[in-house]
CSV table of C-alpha atoms and ligand atoms in Angstrom, one decimal:
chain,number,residue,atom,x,y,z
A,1,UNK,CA,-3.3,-4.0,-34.5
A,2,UNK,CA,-5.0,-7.7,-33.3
A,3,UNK,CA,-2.4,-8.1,-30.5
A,4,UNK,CA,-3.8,-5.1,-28.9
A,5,UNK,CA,-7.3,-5.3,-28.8
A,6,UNK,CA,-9.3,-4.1,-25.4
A,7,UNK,CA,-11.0,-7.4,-24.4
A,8,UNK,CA,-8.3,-9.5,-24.7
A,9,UNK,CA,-6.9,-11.3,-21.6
A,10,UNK,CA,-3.3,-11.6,-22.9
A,11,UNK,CA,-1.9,-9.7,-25.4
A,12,UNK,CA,1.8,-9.9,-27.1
A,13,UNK,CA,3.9,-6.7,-27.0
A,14,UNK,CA,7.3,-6.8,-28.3
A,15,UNK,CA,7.1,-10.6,-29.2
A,16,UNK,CA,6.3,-10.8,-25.7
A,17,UNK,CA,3.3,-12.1,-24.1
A,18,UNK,CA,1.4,-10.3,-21.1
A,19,UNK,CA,-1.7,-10.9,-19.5
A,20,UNK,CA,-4.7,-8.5,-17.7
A,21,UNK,CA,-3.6,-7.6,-14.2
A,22,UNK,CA,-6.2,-4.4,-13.5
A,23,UNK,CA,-8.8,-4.3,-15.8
A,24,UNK,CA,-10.5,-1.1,-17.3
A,25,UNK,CA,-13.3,-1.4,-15.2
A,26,UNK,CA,-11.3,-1.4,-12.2
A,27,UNK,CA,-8.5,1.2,-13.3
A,28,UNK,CA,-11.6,3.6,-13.6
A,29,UNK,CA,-13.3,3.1,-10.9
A,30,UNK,CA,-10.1,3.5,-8.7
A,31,UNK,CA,-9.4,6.8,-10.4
A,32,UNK,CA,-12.6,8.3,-10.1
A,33,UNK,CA,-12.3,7.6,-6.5
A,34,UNK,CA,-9.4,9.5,-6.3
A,35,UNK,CA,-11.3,12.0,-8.3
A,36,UNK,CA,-13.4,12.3,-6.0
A,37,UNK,CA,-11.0,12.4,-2.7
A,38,UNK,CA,-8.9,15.3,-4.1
A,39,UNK,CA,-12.5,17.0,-5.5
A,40,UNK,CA,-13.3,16.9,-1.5
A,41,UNK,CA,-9.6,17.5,-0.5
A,42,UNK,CA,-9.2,20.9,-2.4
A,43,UNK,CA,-12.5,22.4,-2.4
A,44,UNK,CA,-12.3,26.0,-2.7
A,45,UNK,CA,-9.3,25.9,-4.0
A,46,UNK,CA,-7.7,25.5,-7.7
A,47,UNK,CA,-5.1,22.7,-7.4
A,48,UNK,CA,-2.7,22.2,-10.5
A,49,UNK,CA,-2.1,18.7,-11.6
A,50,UNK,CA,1.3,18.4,-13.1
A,51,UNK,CA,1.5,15.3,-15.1
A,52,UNK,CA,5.0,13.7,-15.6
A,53,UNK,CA,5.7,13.3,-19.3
A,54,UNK,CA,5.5,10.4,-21.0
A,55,UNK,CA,3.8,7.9,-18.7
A,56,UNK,CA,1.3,9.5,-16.7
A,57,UNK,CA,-0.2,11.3,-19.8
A,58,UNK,CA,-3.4,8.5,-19.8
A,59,UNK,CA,-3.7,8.6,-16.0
A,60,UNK,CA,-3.6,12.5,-15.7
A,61,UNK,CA,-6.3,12.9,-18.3
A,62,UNK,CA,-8.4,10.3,-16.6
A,63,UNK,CA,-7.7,11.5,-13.1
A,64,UNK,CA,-8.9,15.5,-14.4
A,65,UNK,CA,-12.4,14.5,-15.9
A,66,UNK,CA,-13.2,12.9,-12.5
A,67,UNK,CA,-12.3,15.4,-10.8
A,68,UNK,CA,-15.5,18.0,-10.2
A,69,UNK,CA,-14.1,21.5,-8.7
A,70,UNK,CA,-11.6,23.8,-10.9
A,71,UNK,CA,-8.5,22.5,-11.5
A,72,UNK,CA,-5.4,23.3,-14.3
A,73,UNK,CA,-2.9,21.0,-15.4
A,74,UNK,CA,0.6,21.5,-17.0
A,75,UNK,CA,3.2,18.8,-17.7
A,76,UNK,CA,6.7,17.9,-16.9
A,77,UNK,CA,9.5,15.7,-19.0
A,78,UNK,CA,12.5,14.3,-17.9
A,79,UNK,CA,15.2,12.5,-19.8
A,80,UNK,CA,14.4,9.0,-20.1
A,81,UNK,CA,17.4,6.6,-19.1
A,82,UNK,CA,15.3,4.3,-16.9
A,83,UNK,CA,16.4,4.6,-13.2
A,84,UNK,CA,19.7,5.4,-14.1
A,85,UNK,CA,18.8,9.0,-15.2
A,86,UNK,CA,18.3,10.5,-11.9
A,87,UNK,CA,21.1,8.1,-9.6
A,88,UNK,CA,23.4,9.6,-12.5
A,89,UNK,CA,22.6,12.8,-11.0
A,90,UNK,CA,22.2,14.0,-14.7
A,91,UNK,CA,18.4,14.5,-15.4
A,92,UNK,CA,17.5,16.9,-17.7
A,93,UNK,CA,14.1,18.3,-18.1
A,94,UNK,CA,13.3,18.0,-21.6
A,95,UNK,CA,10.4,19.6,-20.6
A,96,UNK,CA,9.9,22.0,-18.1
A,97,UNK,CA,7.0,23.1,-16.4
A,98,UNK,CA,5.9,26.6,-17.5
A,99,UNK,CA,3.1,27.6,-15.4
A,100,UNK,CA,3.7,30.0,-12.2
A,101,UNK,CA,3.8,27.8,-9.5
A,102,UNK,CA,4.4,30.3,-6.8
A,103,UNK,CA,1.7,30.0,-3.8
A,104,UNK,CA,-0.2,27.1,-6.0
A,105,UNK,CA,-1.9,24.1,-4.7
A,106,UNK,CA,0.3,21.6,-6.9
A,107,UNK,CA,-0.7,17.2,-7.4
A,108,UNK,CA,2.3,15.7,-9.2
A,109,UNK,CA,0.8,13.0,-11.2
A,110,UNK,CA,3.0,10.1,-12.0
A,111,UNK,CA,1.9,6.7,-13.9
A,112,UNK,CA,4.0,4.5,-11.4
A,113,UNK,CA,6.5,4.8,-8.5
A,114,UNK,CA,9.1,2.7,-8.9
A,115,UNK,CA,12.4,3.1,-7.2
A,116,UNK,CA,11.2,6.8,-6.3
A,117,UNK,CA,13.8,8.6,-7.4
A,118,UNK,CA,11.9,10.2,-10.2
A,119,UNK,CA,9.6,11.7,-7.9
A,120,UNK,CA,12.4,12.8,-5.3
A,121,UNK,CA,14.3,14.9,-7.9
A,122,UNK,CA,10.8,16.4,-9.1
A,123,UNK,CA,9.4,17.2,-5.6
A,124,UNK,CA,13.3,18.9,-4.5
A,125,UNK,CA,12.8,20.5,-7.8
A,126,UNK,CA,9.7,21.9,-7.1
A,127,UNK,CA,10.5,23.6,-3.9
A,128,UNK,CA,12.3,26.1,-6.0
A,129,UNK,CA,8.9,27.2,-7.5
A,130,UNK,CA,7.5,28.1,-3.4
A,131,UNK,CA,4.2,26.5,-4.2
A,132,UNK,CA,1.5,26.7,-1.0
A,133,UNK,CA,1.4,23.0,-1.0
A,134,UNK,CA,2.7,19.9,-3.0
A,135,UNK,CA,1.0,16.3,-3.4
A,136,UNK,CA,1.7,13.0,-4.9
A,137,UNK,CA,-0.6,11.2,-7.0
A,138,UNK,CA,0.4,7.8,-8.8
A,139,UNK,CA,-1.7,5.3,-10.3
A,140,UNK,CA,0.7,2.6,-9.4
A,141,UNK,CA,3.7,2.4,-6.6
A,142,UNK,CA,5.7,-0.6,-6.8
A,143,UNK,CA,6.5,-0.7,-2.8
A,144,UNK,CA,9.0,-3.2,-2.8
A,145,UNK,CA,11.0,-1.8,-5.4
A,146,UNK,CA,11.0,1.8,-3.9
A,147,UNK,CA,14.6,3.0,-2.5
A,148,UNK,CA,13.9,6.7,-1.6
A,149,UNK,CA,11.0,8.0,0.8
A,150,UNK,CA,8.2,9.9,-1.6
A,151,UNK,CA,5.0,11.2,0.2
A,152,UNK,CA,2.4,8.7,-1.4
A,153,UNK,CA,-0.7,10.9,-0.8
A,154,UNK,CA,-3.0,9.4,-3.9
A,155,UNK,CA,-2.1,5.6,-4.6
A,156,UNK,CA,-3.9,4.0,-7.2
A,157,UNK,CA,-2.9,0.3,-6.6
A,158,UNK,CA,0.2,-1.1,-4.6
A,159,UNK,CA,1.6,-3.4,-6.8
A,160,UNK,CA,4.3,-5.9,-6.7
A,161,UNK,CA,7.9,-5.4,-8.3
A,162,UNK,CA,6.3,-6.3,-11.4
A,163,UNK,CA,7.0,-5.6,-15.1
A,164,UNK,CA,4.1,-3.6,-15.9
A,165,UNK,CA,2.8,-2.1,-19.5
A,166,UNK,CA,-0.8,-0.6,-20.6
A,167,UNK,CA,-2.5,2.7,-19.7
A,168,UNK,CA,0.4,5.1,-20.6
A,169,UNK,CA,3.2,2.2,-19.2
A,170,UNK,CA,5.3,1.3,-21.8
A,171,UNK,CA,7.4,-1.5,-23.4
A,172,UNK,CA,10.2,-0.1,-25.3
A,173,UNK,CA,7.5,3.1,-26.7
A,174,UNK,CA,4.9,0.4,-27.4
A,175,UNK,CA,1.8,-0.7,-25.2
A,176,UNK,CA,0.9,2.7,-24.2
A,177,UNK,CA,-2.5,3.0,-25.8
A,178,UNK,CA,-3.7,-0.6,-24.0
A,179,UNK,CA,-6.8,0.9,-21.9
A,180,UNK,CA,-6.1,-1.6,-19.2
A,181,UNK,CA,-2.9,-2.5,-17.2
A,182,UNK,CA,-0.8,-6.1,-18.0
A,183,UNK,CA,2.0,-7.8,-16.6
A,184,UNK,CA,4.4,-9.6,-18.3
A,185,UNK,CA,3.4,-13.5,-18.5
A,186,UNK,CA,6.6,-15.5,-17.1
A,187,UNK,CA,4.8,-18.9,-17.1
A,188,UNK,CA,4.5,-17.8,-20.8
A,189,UNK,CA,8.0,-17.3,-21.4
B,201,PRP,C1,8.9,6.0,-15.6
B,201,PRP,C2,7.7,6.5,-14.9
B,201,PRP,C3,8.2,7.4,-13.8
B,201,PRP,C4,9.5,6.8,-13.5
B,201,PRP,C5,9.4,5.9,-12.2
B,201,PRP,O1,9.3,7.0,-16.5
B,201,PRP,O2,6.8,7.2,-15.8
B,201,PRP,O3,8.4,8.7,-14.3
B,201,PRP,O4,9.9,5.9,-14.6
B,201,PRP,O5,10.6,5.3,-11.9
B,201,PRP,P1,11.4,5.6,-10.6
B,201,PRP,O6,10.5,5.7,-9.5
B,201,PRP,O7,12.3,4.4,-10.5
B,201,PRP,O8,12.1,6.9,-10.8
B,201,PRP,P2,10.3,6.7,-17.8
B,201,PRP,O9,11.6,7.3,-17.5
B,201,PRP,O10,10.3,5.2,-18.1
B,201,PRP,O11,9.6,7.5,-18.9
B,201,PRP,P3,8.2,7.5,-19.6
B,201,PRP,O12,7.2,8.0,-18.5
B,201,PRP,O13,8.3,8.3,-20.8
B,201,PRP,O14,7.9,6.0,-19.9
């Protein structure tokens, strides 16, 4: 797979060609930083992170080995029809969350925050389960982009309204597995 080797500076995905916007050096360094913050935040407790199927998987796992007191994890999918899925008000969890949440310390962990409606339906949703508290993480939040008001308490990077792929973000499935974060090259196109 040449097109998606680490190093490279641009890369083509789909035919199309993006270049580097946050390096691997940088995405880890952010992360463990965050790590570290909600390693402080929660200490003496035992948060659950609940990672938001497909995107965040990279992020979440990431985000756990950096993080130094006990923590569990379980995951969350929703039906995938872009934006569209939740103002549809049809979502469907394709994957629910099975752990008892009930008097937990619970960290949604989302790969970006786009128009926020994603994270809306999940944190409404969640009420349901009475956890003891609930808070965001997301390793990107698109700012200008977002319609709905999400708690943003673990931001990664603010990024512009900016077609994004790499570390979990995809293009059409593919570009998942680049270790570092691209944007889509329009003086390329
Ligand atoms: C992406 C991303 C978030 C959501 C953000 O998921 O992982 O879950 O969109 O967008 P929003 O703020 O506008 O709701 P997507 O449905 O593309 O699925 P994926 O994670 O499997 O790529």
């Amino acid at each position: 797979m040449p097109d998606l080797a680490a190093t490279q500076t641009t890369i083509l995905c789909r035919d199309e060609r993006f270049r580097i916007y946050l390096d691997q050096e940088t995405l880890h360094r952010r992360v463990q930083e965050i790590g570290d913050q909600i390693s402080r935040d929660y200490e003496g407790q035992r948060p659950i992170l609940i990672g938001v199927l497909n995107g965040a998987f990279m992020f979440l796992a990431d985000l756990m080995r950096s993080i130094s007191i006990e923590c569990e994890v379980d995951f969350l999918k929703l039906s995938s029809y872009g934006a569209q899925k939740i103002s549809s008000g049809v979502v469907h969890e394709l994957k629910k969350i099975d752990a008892e949440l009930q008097g937990r310390h619970v960290i949604v962990v989302e790969d970006i925050i786009d128009t926020g409606l994603s994270m809306k339906y999940i944190l409404d949703r969640l009420l349901e389960y009475q956890p003891a508290s609930v808070r965001t993480a997301t390793l990107l939040h698109k700012a200008d982009a977002t319609r709905v008001p999400v708690p943003l308490d673990y931001v990664g990077f603010s990024i512009e309204n900016l077609f994004v792929i790499g570390y979990g973000l995809d293009y059409g499935q593919l570009g998942r597995n680049l270790p570092a974060v691209y944007i889509l090259d329009e003086e390329a196109a």
